[in-house]
């Protein structure tokens, strides 16, 4: 590994293509040619175990190794998919004080680990672009790396500038599935930002019914809705937009709807640091 700030890239979920890693490394070499910032892919990113980047133990061990390694300065999730919920309970108790001092950035399925770590008191977590995004949108990747290296970035969700309340952001499916599990954090008083991809409108409605029906979620400061993209067609059409669905369930359950959030499964996905501003 070269000198400079080292960002460890891990796969806690689905497997990662070596070709994509090569593209990420090429992007880094182009934008940080002096090596002041470098990404280091854990070898398990390229393992294949069915859907996953290695079996549960391999992915857990890889995450713990990089998180606890003082030579790695920050952790960047390679991609989403599915699988981090399978390892989170095994990972979190093994993380040391070195791990607690690092910044962690990801979204989508990475939210399961981020939620559990937030519950465990980790202070430098954020929903935001993953390593796979860096080869698609320069501004997105530069904003992500700025946050990973300094904790400051212009690529921050805009509403955070005017709202001092603590905030978190999750994929709707992920946070809905975490409710009632050991990974569910206490979000009382938080602004909860949600985004979703590739879910039918009626499924968004069903998840909002379940989410807003929980006593723990009724204690949030309010909900903001990011982008809900790639909505599959359904016959008959559900008849409500995602925003109308979220507004409906907020009104019905007494949760304040706070408006939009600039997050989603796309290149414009902004960073939402967890916790107080």
mmCIF file of C-alpha atoms in Angstrom:
data_model
loop_
_atom_site.group_PDB
_atom_site.id
_atom_site.type_symbol
_atom_site.label_atom_id
_atom_site.label_comp_id
_atom_site.label_asym_id
_atom_site.label_seq_id
_atom_site.Cartn_x
_atom_site.Cartn_y
_atom_site.Cartn_z
ATOM 1 C CA UNK A 1 0.000 0.000 0.000
ATOM 2 C CA UNK A 2 1.237 3.463 -0.908
ATOM 3 C CA UNK A 3 1.772 6.277 1.580
ATOM 4 C CA UNK A 4 -1.028 8.704 2.243
ATOM 5 C CA UNK A 5 -4.637 8.402 3.358
ATOM 6 C CA UNK A 6 -5.819 4.825 2.830
ATOM 7 C CA UNK A 7 -9.492 4.034 2.287
ATOM 8 C CA UNK A 8 -10.301 0.373 2.812
ATOM 9 C CA UNK A 9 -12.991 -0.974 0.493
ATOM 10 C CA UNK A 10 -15.056 -3.912 1.749
ATOM 11 C CA UNK A 11 -17.950 -5.998 0.473
ATOM 12 C CA UNK A 12 -20.385 -6.821 3.252
ATOM 13 C CA UNK A 13 -23.041 -7.905 0.799
ATOM 14 C CA UNK A 14 -23.054 -8.953 -2.851
ATOM 15 C CA UNK A 15 -19.922 -9.832 -4.774
ATOM 16 C CA UNK A 16 -17.904 -7.228 -6.656
ATOM 17 C CA UNK A 17 -16.524 -7.559 -10.164
ATOM 18 C CA UNK A 18 -12.727 -7.266 -10.494
ATOM 19 C CA UNK A 19 -13.296 -5.155 -13.610
ATOM 20 C CA UNK A 20 -15.170 -2.592 -11.536
ATOM 21 C CA UNK A 21 -12.350 -2.490 -9.004
ATOM 22 C CA UNK A 22 -9.881 -1.881 -11.823
ATOM 23 C CA UNK A 23 -12.065 0.995 -12.998
ATOM 24 C CA UNK A 24 -12.161 2.445 -9.475
ATOM 25 C CA UNK A 25 -8.377 2.191 -9.187
ATOM 26 C CA UNK A 26 -7.984 3.868 -12.579
ATOM 27 C CA UNK A 27 -10.291 6.685 -11.478
ATOM 28 C CA UNK A 28 -8.297 7.164 -8.288
ATOM 29 C CA UNK A 29 -5.003 7.200 -10.197
ATOM 30 C CA UNK A 30 -6.381 9.873 -12.514
ATOM 31 C CA UNK A 31 -7.767 12.100 -9.765
ATOM 32 C CA UNK A 32 -5.165 11.486 -7.041
ATOM 33 C CA UNK A 33 -1.982 10.793 -9.026
ATOM 34 C CA UNK A 34 0.368 11.716 -6.177
ATOM 35 C CA UNK A 35 -1.044 8.945 -3.994
ATOM 36 C CA UNK A 36 -2.184 11.270 -1.211
ATOM 37 C CA UNK A 37 -5.439 9.270 -1.199
ATOM 38 C CA UNK A 38 -5.574 5.599 -2.160
ATOM 39 C CA UNK A 39 -8.213 2.879 -2.080
ATOM 40 C CA UNK A 40 -7.349 -0.637 -0.956
ATOM 41 C CA UNK A 41 -9.741 -3.435 -1.866
ATOM 42 C CA UNK A 42 -9.929 -6.315 0.554
ATOM 43 C CA UNK A 43 -9.335 -9.536 -1.421
ATOM 44 C CA UNK A 44 -12.655 -10.988 -0.253
ATOM 45 C CA UNK A 45 -14.471 -8.391 -2.379
ATOM 46 C CA UNK A 46 -13.883 -10.723 -5.327
ATOM 47 C CA UNK A 47 -14.895 -14.010 -3.725
ATOM 48 C CA UNK A 48 -17.981 -15.779 -5.008
ATOM 49 C CA UNK A 49 -20.300 -17.646 -2.690
ATOM 50 C CA UNK A 50 -23.660 -17.728 -4.399
ATOM 51 C CA UNK A 51 -25.066 -14.214 -4.183
ATOM 52 C CA UNK A 52 -22.365 -13.040 -1.787
ATOM 53 C CA UNK A 53 -18.773 -11.798 -1.802
ATOM 54 C CA UNK A 54 -17.652 -14.842 0.128
ATOM 55 C CA UNK A 55 -19.562 -16.670 2.832
ATOM 56 C CA UNK A 56 -20.757 -14.907 5.974
ATOM 57 C CA UNK A 57 -17.608 -15.646 7.950
ATOM 58 C CA UNK A 58 -15.300 -14.416 5.183
ATOM 59 C CA UNK A 59 -17.207 -11.157 4.800
ATOM 60 C CA UNK A 60 -17.358 -10.599 8.564
ATOM 61 C CA UNK A 61 -13.660 -11.308 9.030
ATOM 62 C CA UNK A 62 -12.738 -8.983 6.161
ATOM 63 C CA UNK A 63 -14.774 -6.117 7.585
ATOM 64 C CA UNK A 64 -13.293 -6.566 11.062
ATOM 65 C CA UNK A 65 -9.755 -6.842 9.680
ATOM 66 C CA UNK A 66 -9.927 -3.549 7.793
ATOM 67 C CA UNK A 67 -11.927 -1.727 10.459
ATOM 68 C CA UNK A 68 -9.480 -2.674 13.230
ATOM 69 C CA UNK A 69 -6.336 -2.069 11.149
ATOM 70 C CA UNK A 70 -4.631 1.232 12.119
ATOM 71 C CA UNK A 71 -3.057 1.403 8.638
ATOM 72 C CA UNK A 72 -6.542 1.848 7.126
ATOM 73 C CA UNK A 73 -7.923 5.337 7.716
ATOM 74 C CA UNK A 74 -11.555 4.962 6.616
ATOM 75 C CA UNK A 75 -13.967 2.302 5.355
ATOM 76 C CA UNK A 76 -15.890 2.582 2.086
ATOM 77 C CA UNK A 77 -18.515 0.015 1.185
ATOM 78 C CA UNK A 78 -17.912 -1.335 -2.317
ATOM 79 C CA UNK A 79 -21.561 -1.854 -3.224
ATOM 80 C CA UNK A 80 -24.952 -2.874 -1.905
ATOM 81 C CA UNK A 81 -27.064 -5.837 -2.920
ATOM 82 C CA UNK A 82 -27.876 -8.049 0.048
ATOM 83 C CA UNK A 83 -26.056 -9.673 2.929
ATOM 84 C CA UNK A 84 -24.818 -7.200 5.541
ATOM 85 C CA UNK A 85 -27.643 -8.089 7.941
ATOM 86 C CA UNK A 86 -26.275 -11.651 8.017
ATOM 87 C CA UNK A 87 -22.925 -10.540 9.481
ATOM 88 C CA UNK A 88 -23.655 -7.396 11.507
ATOM 89 C CA UNK A 89 -24.263 -9.129 14.847
ATOM 90 C CA UNK A 90 -20.975 -11.029 14.504
ATOM 91 C CA UNK A 91 -19.014 -7.981 13.383
ATOM 92 C CA UNK A 92 -19.924 -5.205 15.809
ATOM 93 C CA UNK A 93 -18.719 -6.783 19.104
ATOM 94 C CA UNK A 94 -15.314 -7.469 17.494
ATOM 95 C CA UNK A 95 -14.602 -3.852 16.527
ATOM 96 C CA UNK A 96 -11.955 -2.098 18.626
ATOM 97 C CA UNK A 97 -11.185 1.513 19.506
ATOM 98 C CA UNK A 98 -9.305 1.970 16.220
ATOM 99 C CA UNK A 99 -12.463 0.983 14.351
ATOM 100 C CA UNK A 100 -14.540 3.422 16.386
ATOM 101 C CA UNK A 101 -12.365 6.322 15.258
ATOM 102 C CA UNK A 102 -12.863 5.751 11.528
ATOM 103 C CA UNK A 103 -15.420 7.084 9.076
ATOM 104 C CA UNK A 104 -17.735 4.635 7.280
ATOM 105 C CA UNK A 105 -19.655 5.468 4.115
ATOM 106 C CA UNK A 106 -22.278 3.526 2.177
ATOM 107 C CA UNK A 107 -25.980 3.145 1.538
ATOM 108 C CA UNK A 108 -28.539 0.596 0.330
ATOM 109 C CA UNK A 109 -27.810 -2.775 1.977
ATOM 110 C CA UNK A 110 -24.893 -1.275 3.921
ATOM 111 C CA UNK A 111 -27.593 0.392 6.022
ATOM 112 C CA UNK A 112 -27.978 -2.759 8.105
ATOM 113 C CA UNK A 113 -24.404 -2.500 9.346
ATOM 114 C CA UNK A 114 -24.559 1.268 9.691
ATOM 115 C CA UNK A 115 -27.723 0.980 11.790
ATOM 116 C CA UNK A 116 -26.192 -1.567 14.126
ATOM 117 C CA UNK A 117 -22.992 0.443 14.457
ATOM 118 C CA UNK A 118 -24.965 3.605 15.173
ATOM 119 C CA UNK A 119 -26.833 1.756 17.903
ATOM 120 C CA UNK A 120 -23.447 0.655 19.289
ATOM 121 C CA UNK A 121 -22.279 4.264 19.570
ATOM 122 C CA UNK A 122 -20.114 4.693 16.472
ATOM 123 C CA UNK A 123 -19.939 8.400 15.685
ATOM 124 C CA UNK A 124 -18.576 8.664 12.136
ATOM 125 C CA UNK A 125 -21.155 6.981 9.917
ATOM 126 C CA UNK A 126 -22.910 8.264 6.821
ATOM 127 C CA UNK A 127 -25.381 7.257 4.160
ATOM 128 C CA UNK A 128 -23.751 8.188 0.862
ATOM 129 C CA UNK A 129 -22.045 7.109 -2.360
ATOM 130 C CA UNK A 130 -20.175 3.807 -2.467
ATOM 131 C CA UNK A 131 -16.933 2.908 -4.210
ATOM 132 C CA UNK A 132 -18.759 1.519 -7.246
ATOM 133 C CA UNK A 133 -20.227 4.997 -7.867
ATOM 134 C CA UNK A 134 -16.819 6.618 -8.287
ATOM 135 C CA UNK A 135 -16.418 5.460 -11.874
ATOM 136 C CA UNK A 136 -19.774 6.895 -12.902
ATOM 137 C CA UNK A 137 -19.899 10.468 -11.605
ATOM 138 C CA UNK A 138 -16.819 12.528 -10.773
ATOM 139 C CA UNK A 139 -18.600 15.013 -8.527
ATOM 140 C CA UNK A 140 -20.252 12.231 -6.538
ATOM 141 C CA UNK A 141 -17.001 10.391 -5.920
ATOM 142 C CA UNK A 142 -15.064 13.545 -5.089
ATOM 143 C CA UNK A 143 -17.705 14.499 -2.552
ATOM 144 C CA UNK A 144 -17.587 11.036 -1.005
ATOM 145 C CA UNK A 145 -13.799 11.003 -0.746
ATOM 146 C CA UNK A 146 -13.796 14.489 0.767
ATOM 147 C CA UNK A 147 -16.072 13.237 3.554
ATOM 148 C CA UNK A 148 -14.085 10.030 4.053
ATOM 149 C CA UNK A 149 -10.786 11.894 4.342
ATOM 150 C CA UNK A 150 -11.820 14.986 6.301
ATOM 151 C CA UNK A 151 -15.380 14.527 7.578
ATOM 152 C CA UNK A 152 -16.315 17.634 5.593
ATOM 153 C CA UNK A 153 -17.767 17.814 2.101
ATOM 154 C CA UNK A 154 -19.859 19.998 -0.168
ATOM 155 C CA UNK A 155 -21.735 16.827 -1.176
ATOM 156 C CA UNK A 156 -24.047 16.954 1.871
ATOM 157 C CA UNK A 157 -27.839 16.665 1.787
ATOM 158 C CA UNK A 158 -28.940 20.340 1.613
ATOM 159 C CA UNK A 159 -31.592 20.314 4.350
ATOM 160 C CA UNK A 160 -28.928 19.530 6.957
ATOM 161 C CA UNK A 161 -27.550 23.046 6.648
ATOM 162 C CA UNK A 162 -30.672 24.554 8.220
ATOM 163 C CA UNK A 163 -31.821 21.786 10.556
ATOM 164 C CA UNK A 164 -29.734 21.189 13.707
ATOM 165 C CA UNK A 165 -31.600 18.030 14.690
ATOM 166 C CA UNK A 166 -29.816 14.670 14.409
ATOM 167 C CA UNK A 167 -30.466 12.851 11.138
ATOM 168 C CA UNK A 168 -30.129 9.433 9.561
ATOM 169 C CA UNK A 169 -30.904 8.073 6.111
ATOM 170 C CA UNK A 170 -31.836 4.588 4.976
ATOM 171 C CA UNK A 171 -33.231 2.657 2.092
ATOM 172 C CA UNK A 172 -36.890 2.124 3.013
ATOM 173 C CA UNK A 173 -36.745 -1.660 2.657
ATOM 174 C CA UNK A 174 -33.670 -1.854 4.891
ATOM 175 C CA UNK A 175 -34.947 0.230 7.796
ATOM 176 C CA UNK A 176 -38.369 -1.436 7.591
ATOM 177 C CA UNK A 177 -36.752 -4.877 7.886
ATOM 178 C CA UNK A 178 -34.569 -3.802 10.835
ATOM 179 C CA UNK A 179 -37.483 -2.790 13.055
ATOM 180 C CA UNK A 180 -37.730 -5.031 16.098
ATOM 181 C CA UNK A 181 -34.311 -6.603 15.538
ATOM 182 C CA UNK A 182 -31.129 -6.166 17.557
ATOM 183 C CA UNK A 183 -29.838 -3.822 14.848
ATOM 184 C CA UNK A 184 -32.607 -1.217 15.185
ATOM 185 C CA UNK A 185 -31.144 2.042 16.559
ATOM 186 C CA UNK A 186 -33.006 4.527 18.728
ATOM 187 C CA UNK A 187 -34.124 7.245 16.302
ATOM 188 C CA UNK A 188 -36.139 9.330 18.735
ATOM 189 C CA UNK A 189 -35.805 13.000 17.809
ATOM 190 C CA UNK A 190 -34.064 12.216 14.508
ATOM 191 C CA UNK A 191 -34.956 13.372 11.039
ATOM 192 C CA UNK A 192 -35.401 10.093 9.174
ATOM 193 C CA UNK A 193 -34.641 10.263 5.453
ATOM 194 C CA UNK A 194 -35.838 7.491 3.169
ATOM 195 C CA UNK A 195 -35.127 6.415 -0.404
ATOM 196 C CA UNK A 196 -36.040 3.387 -2.487
ATOM 197 C CA UNK A 197 -35.432 1.702 -5.837
ATOM 198 C CA UNK A 198 -37.205 -0.948 -7.915
ATOM 199 C CA UNK A 199 -40.198 -1.440 -5.629
ATOM 200 C CA UNK A 200 -43.810 -1.288 -6.799
ATOM 201 C CA UNK A 201 -45.894 1.543 -5.378
ATOM 202 C CA UNK A 202 -48.107 -0.834 -3.402
ATOM 203 C CA UNK A 203 -45.000 -2.306 -1.753
ATOM 204 C CA UNK A 204 -43.832 1.191 -0.786
ATOM 205 C CA UNK A 205 -47.276 1.737 0.728
ATOM 206 C CA UNK A 206 -47.104 -1.566 2.618
ATOM 207 C CA UNK A 207 -43.670 -0.742 4.030
ATOM 208 C CA UNK A 208 -44.798 2.727 5.089
ATOM 209 C CA UNK A 209 -47.792 1.148 6.872
ATOM 210 C CA UNK A 210 -45.446 -1.085 8.827
ATOM 211 C CA UNK A 211 -42.741 1.537 9.402
ATOM 212 C CA UNK A 212 -45.001 4.309 10.660
ATOM 213 C CA UNK A 213 -47.017 1.884 12.772
ATOM 214 C CA UNK A 214 -44.072 1.253 15.091
ATOM 215 C CA UNK A 215 -43.920 3.144 18.384
ATOM 216 C CA UNK A 216 -40.178 3.630 17.907
ATOM 217 C CA UNK A 217 -40.658 5.376 14.555
ATOM 218 C CA UNK A 218 -43.472 7.542 15.893
ATOM 219 C CA UNK A 219 -40.819 9.190 18.074
ATOM 220 C CA UNK A 220 -38.774 10.521 15.136
ATOM 221 C CA UNK A 221 -38.683 14.274 14.566
ATOM 222 C CA UNK A 222 -40.067 13.771 11.090
ATOM 223 C CA UNK A 223 -39.566 12.041 7.747
ATOM 224 C CA UNK A 224 -37.998 13.329 4.545
ATOM 225 C CA UNK A 225 -38.390 11.449 1.288
ATOM 226 C CA UNK A 226 -35.573 11.022 -1.179
ATOM 227 C CA UNK A 227 -35.963 9.612 -4.651
ATOM 228 C CA UNK A 228 -38.032 6.496 -5.274
ATOM 229 C CA UNK A 229 -36.804 5.332 -8.661
ATOM 230 C CA UNK A 230 -37.348 2.559 -11.207
ATOM 231 C CA UNK A 231 -40.864 1.844 -9.956
ATOM 232 C CA UNK A 232 -42.189 -1.280 -11.742
ATOM 233 C CA UNK A 233 -45.522 -0.981 -13.509
ATOM 234 C CA UNK A 234 -48.411 -2.654 -11.788
ATOM 235 C CA UNK A 235 -51.899 -3.535 -13.041
ATOM 236 C CA UNK A 236 -54.000 -1.957 -11.744
ATOM 237 C CA UNK A 237 -51.991 1.210 -11.201
ATOM 238 C CA UNK A 238 -51.725 2.098 -7.516
ATOM 239 C CA UNK A 239 -52.794 5.661 -8.190
ATOM 240 C CA UNK A 240 -50.523 7.481 -5.744
ATOM 241 C CA UNK A 241 -47.031 8.864 -6.176
ATOM 242 C CA UNK A 242 -44.357 7.892 -3.637
ATOM 243 C CA UNK A 243 -44.598 11.309 -2.023
ATOM 244 C CA UNK A 244 -48.378 10.991 -1.730
ATOM 245 C CA UNK A 245 -47.920 7.586 -0.108
ATOM 246 C CA UNK A 246 -45.438 8.888 2.453
ATOM 247 C CA UNK A 247 -47.535 11.959 3.191
ATOM 248 C CA UNK A 248 -50.604 9.754 3.704
ATOM 249 C CA UNK A 249 -48.931 7.549 6.290
ATOM 250 C CA UNK A 250 -47.293 10.489 8.056
ATOM 251 C CA UNK A 251 -50.634 12.231 8.430
ATOM 252 C CA UNK A 252 -52.363 9.039 9.502
ATOM 253 C CA UNK A 253 -49.803 8.258 12.216
ATOM 254 C CA UNK A 254 -49.023 11.792 13.378
ATOM 255 C CA UNK A 255 -45.453 11.895 12.086
ATOM 256 C CA UNK A 256 -44.373 15.210 10.592
ATOM 257 C CA UNK A 257 -43.609 15.109 6.868
ATOM 258 C CA UNK A 258 -40.641 17.425 6.319
ATOM 259 C CA UNK A 259 -40.382 17.428 2.530
ATOM 260 C CA UNK A 260 -37.836 16.078 0.092
ATOM 261 C CA UNK A 261 -34.264 14.854 0.531
ATOM 262 C CA UNK A 262 -31.581 14.786 -2.154
ATOM 263 C CA UNK A 263 -30.733 11.103 -1.760
ATOM 264 C CA UNK A 264 -31.389 8.014 -3.843
ATOM 265 C CA UNK A 265 -29.951 5.149 -5.861
ATOM 266 C CA UNK A 266 -28.322 7.466 -8.392
ATOM 267 C CA UNK A 267 -25.377 9.736 -9.085
ATOM 268 C CA UNK A 268 -26.956 12.662 -7.233
ATOM 269 C CA UNK A 269 -27.055 10.711 -3.966
ATOM 270 C CA UNK A 270 -25.920 13.153 -1.276
ATOM 271 C CA UNK A 271 -24.223 12.329 2.010
ATOM 272 C CA UNK A 272 -26.197 12.205 5.260
ATOM 273 C CA UNK A 273 -23.893 11.918 8.302
ATOM 274 C CA UNK A 274 -25.615 10.039 11.126
ATOM 275 C CA UNK A 275 -26.395 11.822 14.357
ATOM 276 C CA UNK A 276 -26.150 15.429 15.552
ATOM 277 C CA UNK A 277 -24.817 18.099 13.235
#
